[in-house]
mmCIF file of C-alpha atoms in Angstrom:
data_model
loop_
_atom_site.group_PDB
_atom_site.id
_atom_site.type_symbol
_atom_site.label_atom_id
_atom_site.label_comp_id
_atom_site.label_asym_id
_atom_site.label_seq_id
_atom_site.Cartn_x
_atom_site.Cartn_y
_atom_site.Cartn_z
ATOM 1 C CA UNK A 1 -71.075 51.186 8.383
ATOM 2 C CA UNK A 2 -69.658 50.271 11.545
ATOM 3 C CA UNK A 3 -65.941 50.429 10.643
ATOM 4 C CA UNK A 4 -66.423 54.330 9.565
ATOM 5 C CA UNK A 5 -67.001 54.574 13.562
ATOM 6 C CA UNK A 6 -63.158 54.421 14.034
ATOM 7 C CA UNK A 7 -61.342 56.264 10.798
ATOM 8 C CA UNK A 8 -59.355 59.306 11.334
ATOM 9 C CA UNK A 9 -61.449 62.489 10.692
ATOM 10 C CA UNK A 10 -64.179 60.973 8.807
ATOM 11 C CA UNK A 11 -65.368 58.602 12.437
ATOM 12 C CA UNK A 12 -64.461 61.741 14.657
ATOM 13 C CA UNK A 13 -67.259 63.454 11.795
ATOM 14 C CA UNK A 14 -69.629 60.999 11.878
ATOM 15 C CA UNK A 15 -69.993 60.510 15.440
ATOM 16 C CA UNK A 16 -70.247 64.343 16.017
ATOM 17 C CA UNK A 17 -73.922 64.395 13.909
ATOM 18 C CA UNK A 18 -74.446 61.261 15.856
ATOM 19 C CA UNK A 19 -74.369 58.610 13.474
ATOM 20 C CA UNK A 20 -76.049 55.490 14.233
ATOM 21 C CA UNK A 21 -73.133 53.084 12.962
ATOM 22 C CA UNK A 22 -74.388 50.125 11.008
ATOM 23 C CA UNK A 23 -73.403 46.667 11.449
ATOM 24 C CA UNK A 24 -73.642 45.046 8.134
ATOM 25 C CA UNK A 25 -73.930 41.286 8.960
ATOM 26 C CA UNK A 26 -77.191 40.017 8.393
ATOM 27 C CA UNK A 27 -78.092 38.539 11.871
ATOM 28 C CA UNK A 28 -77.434 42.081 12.980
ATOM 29 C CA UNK A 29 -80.300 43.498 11.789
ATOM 30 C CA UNK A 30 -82.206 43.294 14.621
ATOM 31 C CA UNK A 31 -79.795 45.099 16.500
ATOM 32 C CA UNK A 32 -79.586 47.761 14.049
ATOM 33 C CA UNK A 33 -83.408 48.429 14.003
ATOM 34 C CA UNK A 34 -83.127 48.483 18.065
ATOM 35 C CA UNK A 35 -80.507 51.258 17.641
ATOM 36 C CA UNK A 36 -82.418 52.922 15.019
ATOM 37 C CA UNK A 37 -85.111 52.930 17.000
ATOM 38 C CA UNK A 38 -83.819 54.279 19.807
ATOM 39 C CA UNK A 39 -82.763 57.808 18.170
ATOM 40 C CA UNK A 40 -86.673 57.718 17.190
ATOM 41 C CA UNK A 41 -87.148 57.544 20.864
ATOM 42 C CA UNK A 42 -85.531 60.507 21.085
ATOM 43 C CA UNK A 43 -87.540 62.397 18.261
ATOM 44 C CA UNK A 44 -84.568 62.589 16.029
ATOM 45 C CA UNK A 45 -84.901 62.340 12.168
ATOM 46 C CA UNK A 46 -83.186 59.644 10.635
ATOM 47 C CA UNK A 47 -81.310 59.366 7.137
ATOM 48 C CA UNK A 48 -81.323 55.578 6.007
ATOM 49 C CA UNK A 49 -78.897 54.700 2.956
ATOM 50 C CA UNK A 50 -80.400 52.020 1.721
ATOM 51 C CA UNK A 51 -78.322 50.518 -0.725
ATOM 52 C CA UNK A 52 -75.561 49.447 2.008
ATOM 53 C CA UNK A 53 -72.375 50.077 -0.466
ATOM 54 C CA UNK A 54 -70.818 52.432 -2.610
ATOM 55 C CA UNK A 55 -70.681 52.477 -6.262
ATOM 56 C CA UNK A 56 -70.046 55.021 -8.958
ATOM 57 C CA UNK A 57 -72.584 56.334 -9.073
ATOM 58 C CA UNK A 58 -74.104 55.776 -12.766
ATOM 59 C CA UNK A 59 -76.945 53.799 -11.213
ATOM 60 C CA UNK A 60 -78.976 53.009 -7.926
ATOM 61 C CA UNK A 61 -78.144 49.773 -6.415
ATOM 62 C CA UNK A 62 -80.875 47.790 -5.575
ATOM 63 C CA UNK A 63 -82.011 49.033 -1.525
ATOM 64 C CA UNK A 64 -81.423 46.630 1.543
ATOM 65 C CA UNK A 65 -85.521 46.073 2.032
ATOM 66 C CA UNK A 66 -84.197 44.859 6.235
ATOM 67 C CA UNK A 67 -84.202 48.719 7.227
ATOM 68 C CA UNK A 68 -87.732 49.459 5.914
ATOM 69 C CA UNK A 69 -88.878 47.530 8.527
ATOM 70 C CA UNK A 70 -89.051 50.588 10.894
ATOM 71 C CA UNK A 71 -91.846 51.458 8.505
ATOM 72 C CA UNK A 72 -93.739 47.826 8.850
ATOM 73 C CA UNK A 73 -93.307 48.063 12.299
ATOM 74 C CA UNK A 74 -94.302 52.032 12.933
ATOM 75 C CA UNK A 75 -97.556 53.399 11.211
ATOM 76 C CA UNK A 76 -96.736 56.903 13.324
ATOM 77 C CA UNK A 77 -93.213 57.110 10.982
ATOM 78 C CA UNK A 78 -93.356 59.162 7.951
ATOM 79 C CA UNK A 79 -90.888 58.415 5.117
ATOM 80 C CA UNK A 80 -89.692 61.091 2.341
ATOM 81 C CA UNK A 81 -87.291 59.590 -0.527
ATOM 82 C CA UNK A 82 -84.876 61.752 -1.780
ATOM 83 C CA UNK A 83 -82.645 62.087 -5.108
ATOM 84 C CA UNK A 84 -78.976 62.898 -4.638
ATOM 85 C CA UNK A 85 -77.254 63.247 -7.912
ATOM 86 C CA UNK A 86 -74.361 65.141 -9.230
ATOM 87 C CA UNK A 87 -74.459 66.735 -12.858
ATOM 88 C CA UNK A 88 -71.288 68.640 -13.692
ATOM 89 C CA UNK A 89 -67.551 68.487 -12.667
ATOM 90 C CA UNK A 90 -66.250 71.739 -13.420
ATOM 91 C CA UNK A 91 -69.041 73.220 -14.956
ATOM 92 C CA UNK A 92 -68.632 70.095 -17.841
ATOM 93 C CA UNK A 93 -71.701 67.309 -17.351
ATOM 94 C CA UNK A 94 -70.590 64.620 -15.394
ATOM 95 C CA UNK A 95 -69.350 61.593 -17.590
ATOM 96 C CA UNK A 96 -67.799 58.036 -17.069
ATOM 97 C CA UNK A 97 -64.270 59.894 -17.166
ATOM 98 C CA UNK A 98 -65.226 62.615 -14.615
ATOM 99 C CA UNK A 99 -67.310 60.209 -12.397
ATOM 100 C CA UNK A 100 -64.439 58.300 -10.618
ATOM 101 C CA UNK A 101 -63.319 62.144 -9.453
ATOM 102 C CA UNK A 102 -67.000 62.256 -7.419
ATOM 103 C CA UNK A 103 -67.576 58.740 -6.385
ATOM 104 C CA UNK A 104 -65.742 56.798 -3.542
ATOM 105 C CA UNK A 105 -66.119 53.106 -4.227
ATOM 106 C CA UNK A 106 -64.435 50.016 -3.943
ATOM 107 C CA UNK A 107 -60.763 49.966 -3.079
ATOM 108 C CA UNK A 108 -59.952 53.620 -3.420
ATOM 109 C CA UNK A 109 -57.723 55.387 -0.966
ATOM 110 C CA UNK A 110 -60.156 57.709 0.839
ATOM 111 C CA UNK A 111 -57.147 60.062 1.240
ATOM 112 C CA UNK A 112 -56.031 60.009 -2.009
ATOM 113 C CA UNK A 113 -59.610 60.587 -3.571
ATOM 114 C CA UNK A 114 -60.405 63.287 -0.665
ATOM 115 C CA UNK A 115 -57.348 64.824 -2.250
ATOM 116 C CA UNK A 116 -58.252 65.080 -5.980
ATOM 117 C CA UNK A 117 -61.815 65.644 -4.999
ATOM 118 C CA UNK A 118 -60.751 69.025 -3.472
ATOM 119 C CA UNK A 119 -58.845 70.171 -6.173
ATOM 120 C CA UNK A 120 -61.758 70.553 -7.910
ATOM 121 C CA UNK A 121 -62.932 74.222 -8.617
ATOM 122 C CA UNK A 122 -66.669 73.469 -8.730
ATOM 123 C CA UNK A 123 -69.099 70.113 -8.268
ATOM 124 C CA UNK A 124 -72.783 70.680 -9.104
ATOM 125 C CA UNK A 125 -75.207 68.227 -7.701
ATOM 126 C CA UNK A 126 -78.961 68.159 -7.608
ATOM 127 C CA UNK A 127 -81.205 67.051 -4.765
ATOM 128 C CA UNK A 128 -84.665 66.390 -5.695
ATOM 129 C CA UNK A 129 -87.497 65.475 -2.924
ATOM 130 C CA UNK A 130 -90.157 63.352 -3.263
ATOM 131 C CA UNK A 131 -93.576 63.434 -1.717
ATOM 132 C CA UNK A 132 -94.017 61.529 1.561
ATOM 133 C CA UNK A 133 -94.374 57.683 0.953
ATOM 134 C CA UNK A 134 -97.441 56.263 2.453
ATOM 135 C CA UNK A 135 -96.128 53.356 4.049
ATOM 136 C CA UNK A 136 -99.273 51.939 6.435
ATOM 137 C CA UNK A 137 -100.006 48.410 5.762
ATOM 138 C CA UNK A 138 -96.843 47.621 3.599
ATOM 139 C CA UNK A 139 -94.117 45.304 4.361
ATOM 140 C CA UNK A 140 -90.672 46.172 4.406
ATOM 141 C CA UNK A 141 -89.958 44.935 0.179
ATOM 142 C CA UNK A 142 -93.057 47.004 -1.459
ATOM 143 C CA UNK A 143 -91.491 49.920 0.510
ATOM 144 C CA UNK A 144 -88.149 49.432 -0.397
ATOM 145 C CA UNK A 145 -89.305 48.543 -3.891
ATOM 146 C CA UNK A 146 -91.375 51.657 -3.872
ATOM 147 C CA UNK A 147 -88.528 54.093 -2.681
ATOM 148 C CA UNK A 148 -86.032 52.773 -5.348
ATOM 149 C CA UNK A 149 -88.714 53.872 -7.695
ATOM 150 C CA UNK A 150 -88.823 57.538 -6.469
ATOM 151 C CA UNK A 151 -85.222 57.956 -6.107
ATOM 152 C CA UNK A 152 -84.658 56.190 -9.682
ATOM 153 C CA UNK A 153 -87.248 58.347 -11.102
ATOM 154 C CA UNK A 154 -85.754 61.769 -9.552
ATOM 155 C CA UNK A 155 -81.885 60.965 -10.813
ATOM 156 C CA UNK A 156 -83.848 60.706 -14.120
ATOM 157 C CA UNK A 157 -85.168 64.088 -13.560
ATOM 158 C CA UNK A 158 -82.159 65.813 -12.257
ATOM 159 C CA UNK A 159 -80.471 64.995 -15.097
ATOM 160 C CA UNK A 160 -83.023 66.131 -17.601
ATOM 161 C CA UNK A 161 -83.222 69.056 -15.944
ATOM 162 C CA UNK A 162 -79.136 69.650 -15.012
#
C-alpha cells in the first residue's frame, strides 16, 4: 500500500526491489493498473497481493478481482498463483497461539512484532506453485475467483503435507 512507501526501513526496502506502491481507494484503480502496467512495459515480473489487507493468516481473504484486470485487458500476460503458508514455529505446527508470532495484522506495532518475530529460533513455511492460469477470454472476477481457488487449494496441501 501506498503508506508503506514512506516507513522507516520497511519503505527504504520496498522501494529498493521497486515496489509499485498501491493506492487503495477505489477510484484509484485506474491509476494503479497504469502504474502496473508500466513496469510490464519494462518486461518486469510482477507480484500482485490480491487480498489488499492483512490478516492472521488462518484463512485467504477473499482477492480484490480490480487488479485482474491486467489479465482482461492483456492476452500476451501469463499468470502463475502461488501458496505461501507457514507450518511450524519452532519446529511445533503452527496454531492459533503461535500464529499472532507470524502474522502482522491489524493494529500491531510493526516494531514490536519485528521484535518477537526475530527472537524466534526457526519459522518453517511452505510455498507451493500452481500451474499457469489460462486467463484469455475471462474477465477480471472468474480470474480472481479462479486464483483464490488455487491458492486455497495449495494452503490445503501445504498443510497436509507440513
Amino acid at each position: 500500500k501506498e503508506d508503506i512507501r514512506n516507513w522507516f526501513l520497511l519503505g527504504f526496502l520496498a522501494k529498493m526491489q521497486n515496489t509499485i506502491f498501491i493506492k487503495r481507494k477505489n477510484y484509484k484503480t485506474l491509476e494503479n493498473l497504469n502504474s502496473i502496467n508500466k513496469e510490464l512495459d519494462n518486461k518486469s515480473a510482477i507480484v500482485l497481493f490480491p487480498e489488499g489487507t492483512t490478516n492472521t493468516g488462518k484463512k485467504v481473504l477473499n482477492f480484490k478481482s480490480s487488479l485482474f484486470n491486467l489479465f482482461e485487458k492483456n492476452n500476451t500476460l501469463r499468470l502463475q498463483n502461488f501458496s505461501l503458508c507457514y507450518t511450524h514455529v519452532n519446529n511445533m505446527p503452527i496454531d492459533n497461539r503461535t500464529r499472532p508470532q507470524i502474522s502482522w495484522y491489524g493494529d500491531m506495532n510493526i516494531i514490536n512484532h519485528l521484535s518477537n518475530f526475530l527472537k524466534l529460533s526457526c519459522v518453517n513455511a511452505t510455498i507451493v506453485f500452481h500451474p499457469m492460469l489460462p486467463t484469455k477470454g475471462l474477465d477480471r472476477k472468474s480470474i480472481s475467483t479462479s486464483s483464490i481457488k488455487q491458492v486455497k487449494k495449495g494452503i490445503n496441501l501445504a498443510f497436509k503435507n507440513a
